[in-house]
């Protein structure tokens, strides 16, 4: 009998073929609607494998309903939506999609830096809103990116890729993280700072840490108060790393120049989010890795990981090491 799999969203054909060749699958066949929790809860009762997106919470309650589950293949590099410890305890392999999205996500972090610094979306809204009367000396003026100091919170794969881009803009690059990386300091020309010093010295601060119990809420009013009034904060990691009410207050009172956010505490961003009323924040709907090529690679990678575990092989990208 073929292994049984549930896929929580419509995925690219290339990825689906990999699963369809080896498994009996059922899928929540929608592009843009999440599988309702009750449907997911009932589907997992029958399956050996679960193909998830970051929109699904794999928690003890869901795992209780999935006695036959052997693998959770998450189509994302981040896996804070999955209770990995609980999966390990139950012998469920968890996999993710590292590497393939590094450059695409670094591109978006840079795009957010530039968009927030130069007020690109605000300027476009201004033009489309029919407000452009004449060229004016100080109209829609922002801050410079070229030559500014960049502070990276986290120097993992994506942080390093952002550092490489920054070099092309003659930006001195600082980083903070759990551990110093002398090898990378030489190779990338980056300098280590403790978090507080990094926040004080940087013109741009870009966050590249996973969401863990240590990083949750690590940027709040105390940290934002250390930043320059001309600084820009960019977050392409996970929303809860930043305390949103604190960032909102700082932006409203113009204690920093601007922010660029691709991730939020609650996604999708609620329609009554106070951020929507602020001009000095660029808001994107979690599209860090969203190029056609990269999302296809992520989907295929997750499918391979899933099928590998269900065929008794060690997957290419395990998060827990229980096989
Ligand atoms: C996207 O946010 C990912 O973790 O891949």
CSV table of C-alpha atoms and ligand atoms in Angstrom, one decimal:
chain,number,residue,atom,x,y,z
A,1,UNK,CA,0.0,0.0,0.0
A,2,UNK,CA,1.3,3.5,-0.9
A,3,UNK,CA,1.9,5.9,1.9
A,4,UNK,CA,-0.9,8.5,2.5
A,5,UNK,CA,-0.2,12.2,2.4
A,6,UNK,CA,-2.1,15.3,3.0
A,7,UNK,CA,-1.0,18.6,1.3
A,8,UNK,CA,-2.3,21.7,2.9
A,9,UNK,CA,-2.4,23.9,-0.2
A,10,UNK,CA,-2.2,23.7,-4.0
A,11,UNK,CA,1.4,23.3,-4.8
A,12,UNK,CA,3.3,23.6,-8.2
A,13,UNK,CA,2.8,20.7,-10.6
A,14,UNK,CA,6.5,19.8,-10.5
A,15,UNK,CA,6.3,19.2,-6.8
A,16,UNK,CA,2.9,17.5,-6.9
A,17,UNK,CA,4.3,15.0,-9.5
A,18,UNK,CA,7.0,13.9,-7.1
A,19,UNK,CA,4.4,13.1,-4.4
A,20,UNK,CA,1.8,11.6,-6.8
A,21,UNK,CA,4.4,9.1,-8.2
A,22,UNK,CA,5.0,7.5,-4.8
A,23,UNK,CA,2.0,8.3,-2.5
A,24,UNK,CA,-1.8,8.5,-2.4
A,25,UNK,CA,-2.4,12.1,-1.7
A,26,UNK,CA,-5.2,14.4,-0.8
A,27,UNK,CA,-4.8,18.2,-1.1
A,28,UNK,CA,-6.5,21.4,0.0
A,29,UNK,CA,-6.9,22.5,-3.6
A,30,UNK,CA,-6.8,26.3,-3.2
A,31,UNK,CA,-4.1,28.9,-4.1
A,32,UNK,CA,-5.0,31.5,-1.6
A,33,UNK,CA,-7.2,30.1,1.1
A,34,UNK,CA,-5.8,28.3,4.2
A,35,UNK,CA,-7.1,24.9,4.9
A,36,UNK,CA,-9.7,25.3,7.7
A,37,UNK,CA,-8.3,23.8,11.0
A,38,UNK,CA,-11.2,21.3,11.3
A,39,UNK,CA,-10.5,20.0,7.9
A,40,UNK,CA,-6.8,19.6,8.6
A,41,UNK,CA,-7.6,18.0,12.0
A,42,UNK,CA,-9.8,15.4,10.3
A,43,UNK,CA,-7.4,14.8,7.3
A,44,UNK,CA,-4.3,14.1,9.5
A,45,UNK,CA,-6.1,11.1,11.1
A,46,UNK,CA,-5.4,9.0,8.1
A,47,UNK,CA,-1.9,10.1,6.9
A,48,UNK,CA,1.7,9.0,7.0
A,49,UNK,CA,3.0,12.3,5.7
A,50,UNK,CA,2.0,15.9,6.0
A,51,UNK,CA,3.1,18.6,3.6
A,52,UNK,CA,2.7,22.0,5.3
A,53,UNK,CA,3.1,25.7,4.7
A,54,UNK,CA,4.1,28.2,7.4
A,55,UNK,CA,0.4,29.0,7.8
A,56,UNK,CA,-0.3,25.7,9.5
A,57,UNK,CA,0.4,25.1,13.2
A,58,UNK,CA,1.6,21.7,13.9
A,59,UNK,CA,1.1,21.5,17.6
A,60,UNK,CA,0.5,18.7,20.1
A,61,UNK,CA,-3.2,18.8,19.6
A,62,UNK,CA,-2.8,18.2,15.8
A,63,UNK,CA,-0.2,15.5,16.4
A,64,UNK,CA,-2.6,13.7,18.8
A,65,UNK,CA,-5.0,13.4,15.9
A,66,UNK,CA,-2.3,11.9,13.6
A,67,UNK,CA,-1.2,8.6,15.1
A,68,UNK,CA,0.3,7.3,11.9
A,69,UNK,CA,2.3,10.5,11.1
A,70,UNK,CA,6.0,9.9,10.1
A,71,UNK,CA,7.0,13.2,8.5
A,72,UNK,CA,6.1,16.9,8.4
A,73,UNK,CA,7.6,18.5,5.3
A,74,UNK,CA,7.4,22.3,5.8
A,75,UNK,CA,7.6,24.3,2.6
A,76,UNK,CA,9.7,27.1,4.3
A,77,UNK,CA,13.1,27.5,5.8
A,78,UNK,CA,11.5,28.8,9.0
A,79,UNK,CA,9.7,26.1,11.1
A,80,UNK,CA,8.5,28.0,14.1
A,81,UNK,CA,5.0,26.9,13.1
A,82,UNK,CA,6.0,23.3,13.9
A,83,UNK,CA,6.5,22.0,17.4
A,84,UNK,CA,9.7,20.2,16.6
A,85,UNK,CA,10.4,18.9,20.1
A,86,UNK,CA,7.0,17.3,20.2
A,87,UNK,CA,7.5,15.8,16.8
A,88,UNK,CA,10.8,14.3,17.8
A,89,UNK,CA,9.3,12.8,21.0
A,90,UNK,CA,6.8,11.1,18.8
A,91,UNK,CA,9.3,10.0,16.2
A,92,UNK,CA,8.0,12.4,13.5
A,93,UNK,CA,10.7,13.7,11.1
A,94,UNK,CA,10.4,17.4,10.4
A,95,UNK,CA,12.1,18.9,7.3
A,96,UNK,CA,12.5,22.4,5.9
A,97,UNK,CA,13.8,24.2,2.7
A,98,UNK,CA,17.1,25.9,3.5
A,99,UNK,CA,19.4,27.4,0.9
A,100,UNK,CA,17.2,27.8,-2.1
A,101,UNK,CA,15.5,31.0,-0.9
A,102,UNK,CA,18.6,32.7,0.5
A,103,UNK,CA,19.3,35.1,-2.4
A,104,UNK,CA,15.7,35.8,-3.2
A,105,UNK,CA,15.0,36.8,0.4
A,106,UNK,CA,18.1,38.9,0.6
A,107,UNK,CA,17.0,40.7,-2.5
A,108,UNK,CA,13.7,41.6,-0.8
A,109,UNK,CA,15.4,42.8,2.4
A,110,UNK,CA,17.4,45.1,0.2
A,111,UNK,CA,14.3,46.2,-1.7
A,112,UNK,CA,12.6,47.0,1.6
A,113,UNK,CA,15.7,49.0,2.8
A,114,UNK,CA,15.7,51.1,-0.4
A,115,UNK,CA,11.9,51.4,-0.5
A,116,UNK,CA,11.7,52.6,3.1
A,117,UNK,CA,14.7,54.9,2.8
A,118,UNK,CA,13.6,56.6,-0.4
A,119,UNK,CA,9.9,56.4,0.4
A,120,UNK,CA,9.2,54.6,-2.8
A,121,UNK,CA,5.6,53.3,-2.1
A,122,UNK,CA,4.6,56.6,-0.5
A,123,UNK,CA,5.9,58.5,-3.5
A,124,UNK,CA,4.0,56.3,-5.8
A,125,UNK,CA,0.8,56.7,-3.8
A,126,UNK,CA,1.4,60.5,-4.0
A,127,UNK,CA,1.7,60.4,-7.8
A,128,UNK,CA,-1.3,58.0,-8.3
A,129,UNK,CA,-3.3,60.2,-5.9
A,130,UNK,CA,-2.9,63.2,-8.3
A,131,UNK,CA,-0.9,65.2,-5.8
A,132,UNK,CA,2.2,65.8,-7.9
A,133,UNK,CA,2.0,69.6,-8.8
A,134,UNK,CA,5.7,70.4,-9.4
A,135,UNK,CA,9.2,69.3,-8.7
A,136,UNK,CA,10.1,70.8,-5.3
A,137,UNK,CA,13.5,70.9,-3.5
A,138,UNK,CA,12.5,68.9,-0.5
A,139,UNK,CA,9.5,66.9,-1.8
A,140,UNK,CA,9.5,63.3,-0.6
A,141,UNK,CA,13.1,63.4,0.5
A,142,UNK,CA,14.5,60.4,2.3
A,143,UNK,CA,17.8,59.0,3.6
A,144,UNK,CA,20.8,57.7,1.6
A,145,UNK,CA,21.5,54.0,1.3
A,146,UNK,CA,24.9,54.3,-0.5
A,147,UNK,CA,27.7,54.5,2.1
A,148,UNK,CA,25.3,54.1,5.1
A,149,UNK,CA,26.1,51.7,7.9
A,150,UNK,CA,24.2,48.5,7.9
A,151,UNK,CA,23.6,46.4,11.0
A,152,UNK,CA,22.6,42.8,10.5
A,153,UNK,CA,20.9,41.0,13.4
A,154,UNK,CA,21.9,37.5,12.6
A,155,UNK,CA,24.6,36.4,10.1
A,156,UNK,CA,23.1,33.2,8.9
A,157,UNK,CA,22.7,32.4,5.2
A,158,UNK,CA,20.3,35.3,4.5
A,159,UNK,CA,22.2,37.8,6.6
A,160,UNK,CA,25.4,36.9,4.7
A,161,UNK,CA,23.7,37.4,1.4
A,162,UNK,CA,22.5,40.8,2.5
A,163,UNK,CA,26.0,41.7,3.6
A,164,UNK,CA,27.3,40.9,0.1
A,165,UNK,CA,24.8,43.2,-1.5
A,166,UNK,CA,25.7,46.0,0.9
A,167,UNK,CA,29.3,45.9,-0.2
A,168,UNK,CA,28.2,47.0,-3.6
A,169,UNK,CA,26.7,50.0,-2.0
A,170,UNK,CA,29.9,50.8,-0.1
A,171,UNK,CA,28.2,50.2,3.2
A,172,UNK,CA,30.2,49.3,6.3
A,173,UNK,CA,28.5,46.2,7.7
A,174,UNK,CA,28.1,45.3,11.4
A,175,UNK,CA,26.5,42.1,12.7
A,176,UNK,CA,25.4,40.7,16.0
A,177,UNK,CA,24.4,37.2,16.7
A,178,UNK,CA,24.6,34.3,19.1
A,179,UNK,CA,28.2,33.7,18.2
A,180,UNK,CA,31.0,35.6,16.6
A,181,UNK,CA,32.0,34.3,13.1
A,182,UNK,CA,35.7,35.3,12.6
A,183,UNK,CA,35.8,33.3,9.4
A,184,UNK,CA,33.0,35.4,7.9
A,185,UNK,CA,34.3,38.7,9.3
A,186,UNK,CA,37.3,38.3,7.0
A,187,UNK,CA,35.5,36.8,4.1
A,188,UNK,CA,32.7,39.4,4.0
A,189,UNK,CA,34.4,42.3,5.6
A,190,UNK,CA,31.9,42.6,8.4
A,191,UNK,CA,32.4,43.6,12.0
A,192,UNK,CA,30.8,42.1,15.1
A,193,UNK,CA,29.0,44.3,17.7
A,194,UNK,CA,26.9,43.6,20.7
A,195,UNK,CA,23.3,44.2,19.9
A,196,UNK,CA,23.1,47.6,21.7
A,197,UNK,CA,26.1,49.0,20.0
A,198,UNK,CA,24.9,47.7,16.6
A,199,UNK,CA,21.6,49.5,17.1
A,200,UNK,CA,23.4,52.7,18.2
A,201,UNK,CA,25.8,52.7,15.2
A,202,UNK,CA,23.7,51.5,12.3
A,203,UNK,CA,21.8,53.6,9.7
A,204,UNK,CA,19.9,50.5,8.6
A,205,UNK,CA,19.1,47.5,10.8
A,206,UNK,CA,18.0,44.3,9.1
A,207,UNK,CA,16.7,41.3,11.0
A,208,UNK,CA,17.8,37.8,10.0
A,209,UNK,CA,17.2,35.5,12.9
A,210,UNK,CA,14.8,32.6,13.2
A,211,UNK,CA,11.9,32.9,15.6
A,212,UNK,CA,12.7,31.1,18.8
A,213,UNK,CA,12.0,31.6,22.5
A,214,UNK,CA,15.2,33.7,22.7
A,215,UNK,CA,14.5,35.9,19.7
A,216,UNK,CA,10.8,36.5,20.4
A,217,UNK,CA,10.3,40.2,21.2
A,218,UNK,CA,14.0,40.9,21.1
A,219,UNK,CA,13.4,44.3,19.4
A,220,UNK,CA,11.2,46.4,21.6
A,221,UNK,CA,11.1,50.0,22.9
A,222,UNK,CA,14.4,49.8,24.7
A,223,UNK,CA,16.2,48.6,21.6
A,224,UNK,CA,14.4,51.0,19.2
A,225,UNK,CA,15.3,53.9,21.6
A,226,UNK,CA,19.0,53.1,20.9
A,227,UNK,CA,18.6,53.6,17.2
A,228,UNK,CA,19.3,56.8,15.3
A,229,UNK,CA,16.4,59.1,14.6
A,230,UNK,CA,17.4,58.7,10.9
A,231,UNK,CA,17.6,54.9,11.0
A,232,UNK,CA,15.5,52.4,9.1
A,233,UNK,CA,14.4,49.0,10.5
A,234,UNK,CA,13.8,46.1,8.2
A,235,UNK,CA,12.2,42.8,9.1
A,236,UNK,CA,12.0,39.9,6.7
A,237,UNK,CA,12.4,37.2,9.3
A,238,UNK,CA,9.3,36.6,11.5
A,239,UNK,CA,7.0,39.2,12.9
A,240,UNK,CA,7.1,38.3,16.6
A,241,UNK,CA,10.9,39.1,16.7
A,242,UNK,CA,9.8,42.8,16.9
A,243,UNK,CA,7.2,44.0,19.5
A,244,UNK,CA,4.8,45.6,17.1
A,245,UNK,CA,3.1,48.1,19.5
A,246,UNK,CA,6.6,49.4,20.4
A,247,UNK,CA,7.6,49.8,16.8
A,248,UNK,CA,4.3,51.5,16.0
A,249,UNK,CA,4.8,54.1,18.7
A,250,UNK,CA,8.4,54.8,17.6
A,251,UNK,CA,7.3,55.3,14.0
A,252,UNK,CA,4.3,57.4,15.0
A,253,UNK,CA,6.5,59.7,17.1
A,254,UNK,CA,9.2,59.7,14.3
A,255,UNK,CA,11.8,58.4,16.7
A,256,UNK,CA,13.2,56.4,13.8
A,257,UNK,CA,12.9,57.4,10.1
A,258,UNK,CA,11.1,54.4,8.8
A,259,UNK,CA,10.5,50.7,8.8
A,260,UNK,CA,10.1,48.0,6.1
A,261,UNK,CA,8.1,44.9,7.2
A,262,UNK,CA,7.4,41.7,5.3
A,263,UNK,CA,6.3,39.8,8.4
A,264,UNK,CA,3.9,40.5,11.2
A,265,UNK,CA,2.8,39.2,14.6
A,266,UNK,CA,-0.5,38.2,13.0
A,267,UNK,CA,-0.6,37.3,9.4
A,268,UNK,CA,-2.4,38.3,7.3
A,269,UNK,CA,-2.0,41.8,8.8
A,270,UNK,CA,-5.4,42.6,10.3
A,271,UNK,CA,-7.3,45.3,8.4
A,272,UNK,CA,-7.4,47.4,11.5
A,273,UNK,CA,-3.6,47.3,12.1
A,274,UNK,CA,-2.5,50.8,13.1
A,275,UNK,CA,0.5,50.4,10.8
A,276,UNK,CA,-1.9,50.9,7.9
A,277,UNK,CA,-2.3,54.5,9.0
A,278,UNK,CA,1.4,55.4,9.0
A,279,UNK,CA,3.2,56.8,6.0
A,280,UNK,CA,6.7,55.8,7.2
A,281,UNK,CA,6.3,52.1,7.1
A,282,UNK,CA,6.5,49.9,4.0
A,283,UNK,CA,4.2,46.9,4.4
A,284,UNK,CA,4.5,43.7,2.3
A,285,UNK,CA,2.5,40.5,2.6
A,286,UNK,CA,5.3,38.0,3.5
A,287,UNK,CA,6.8,37.7,0.0
A,288,UNK,CA,10.5,37.3,1.0
A,289,UNK,CA,11.0,34.2,-1.1
A,290,UNK,CA,8.4,34.9,-3.7
A,291,UNK,CA,10.1,34.6,-7.1
A,292,UNK,CA,8.6,31.9,-9.4
A,293,UNK,CA,11.9,30.1,-9.5
A,294,UNK,CA,12.5,30.1,-5.8
A,295,UNK,CA,9.0,29.1,-4.7
A,296,UNK,CA,9.1,26.3,-7.3
A,297,UNK,CA,12.4,25.1,-5.8
A,298,UNK,CA,11.0,25.2,-2.3
A,299,UNK,CA,7.9,23.3,-3.3
A,300,UNK,CA,10.0,20.6,-5.0
A,301,UNK,CA,12.5,20.4,-2.1
A,302,UNK,CA,9.7,19.9,0.4
A,303,UNK,CA,8.1,17.2,-1.8
A,304,UNK,CA,11.5,15.3,-2.1
A,305,UNK,CA,12.0,15.5,1.7
A,306,UNK,CA,8.5,14.1,2.2
A,307,UNK,CA,8.9,11.2,-0.2
A,308,UNK,CA,12.4,10.4,1.1
A,309,UNK,CA,11.2,9.9,4.6
A,310,UNK,CA,8.2,7.8,3.5
A,311,UNK,CA,10.6,5.6,1.5
A,312,UNK,CA,12.7,5.0,4.5
A,313,UNK,CA,15.5,7.3,3.4
A,314,UNK,CA,17.2,10.1,5.4
A,315,UNK,CA,15.7,13.3,4.0
A,316,UNK,CA,18.0,16.0,2.4
A,317,UNK,CA,16.9,18.7,4.9
A,318,UNK,CA,16.0,17.3,8.3
A,319,UNK,CA,15.3,19.8,11.1
A,320,UNK,CA,15.3,17.1,13.8
A,321,UNK,CA,17.8,14.2,13.5
A,322,UNK,CA,15.9,11.1,14.4
A,323,UNK,CA,16.4,9.0,11.3
B,1,LIG,C1,9.5,32.0,4.7
B,1,LIG,O1,9.2,32.8,5.5
B,1,LIG,C2,10.3,30.9,5.0
B,1,LIG,O2,10.6,30.6,6.2
B,1,LIG,O3,10.7,30.1,4.1
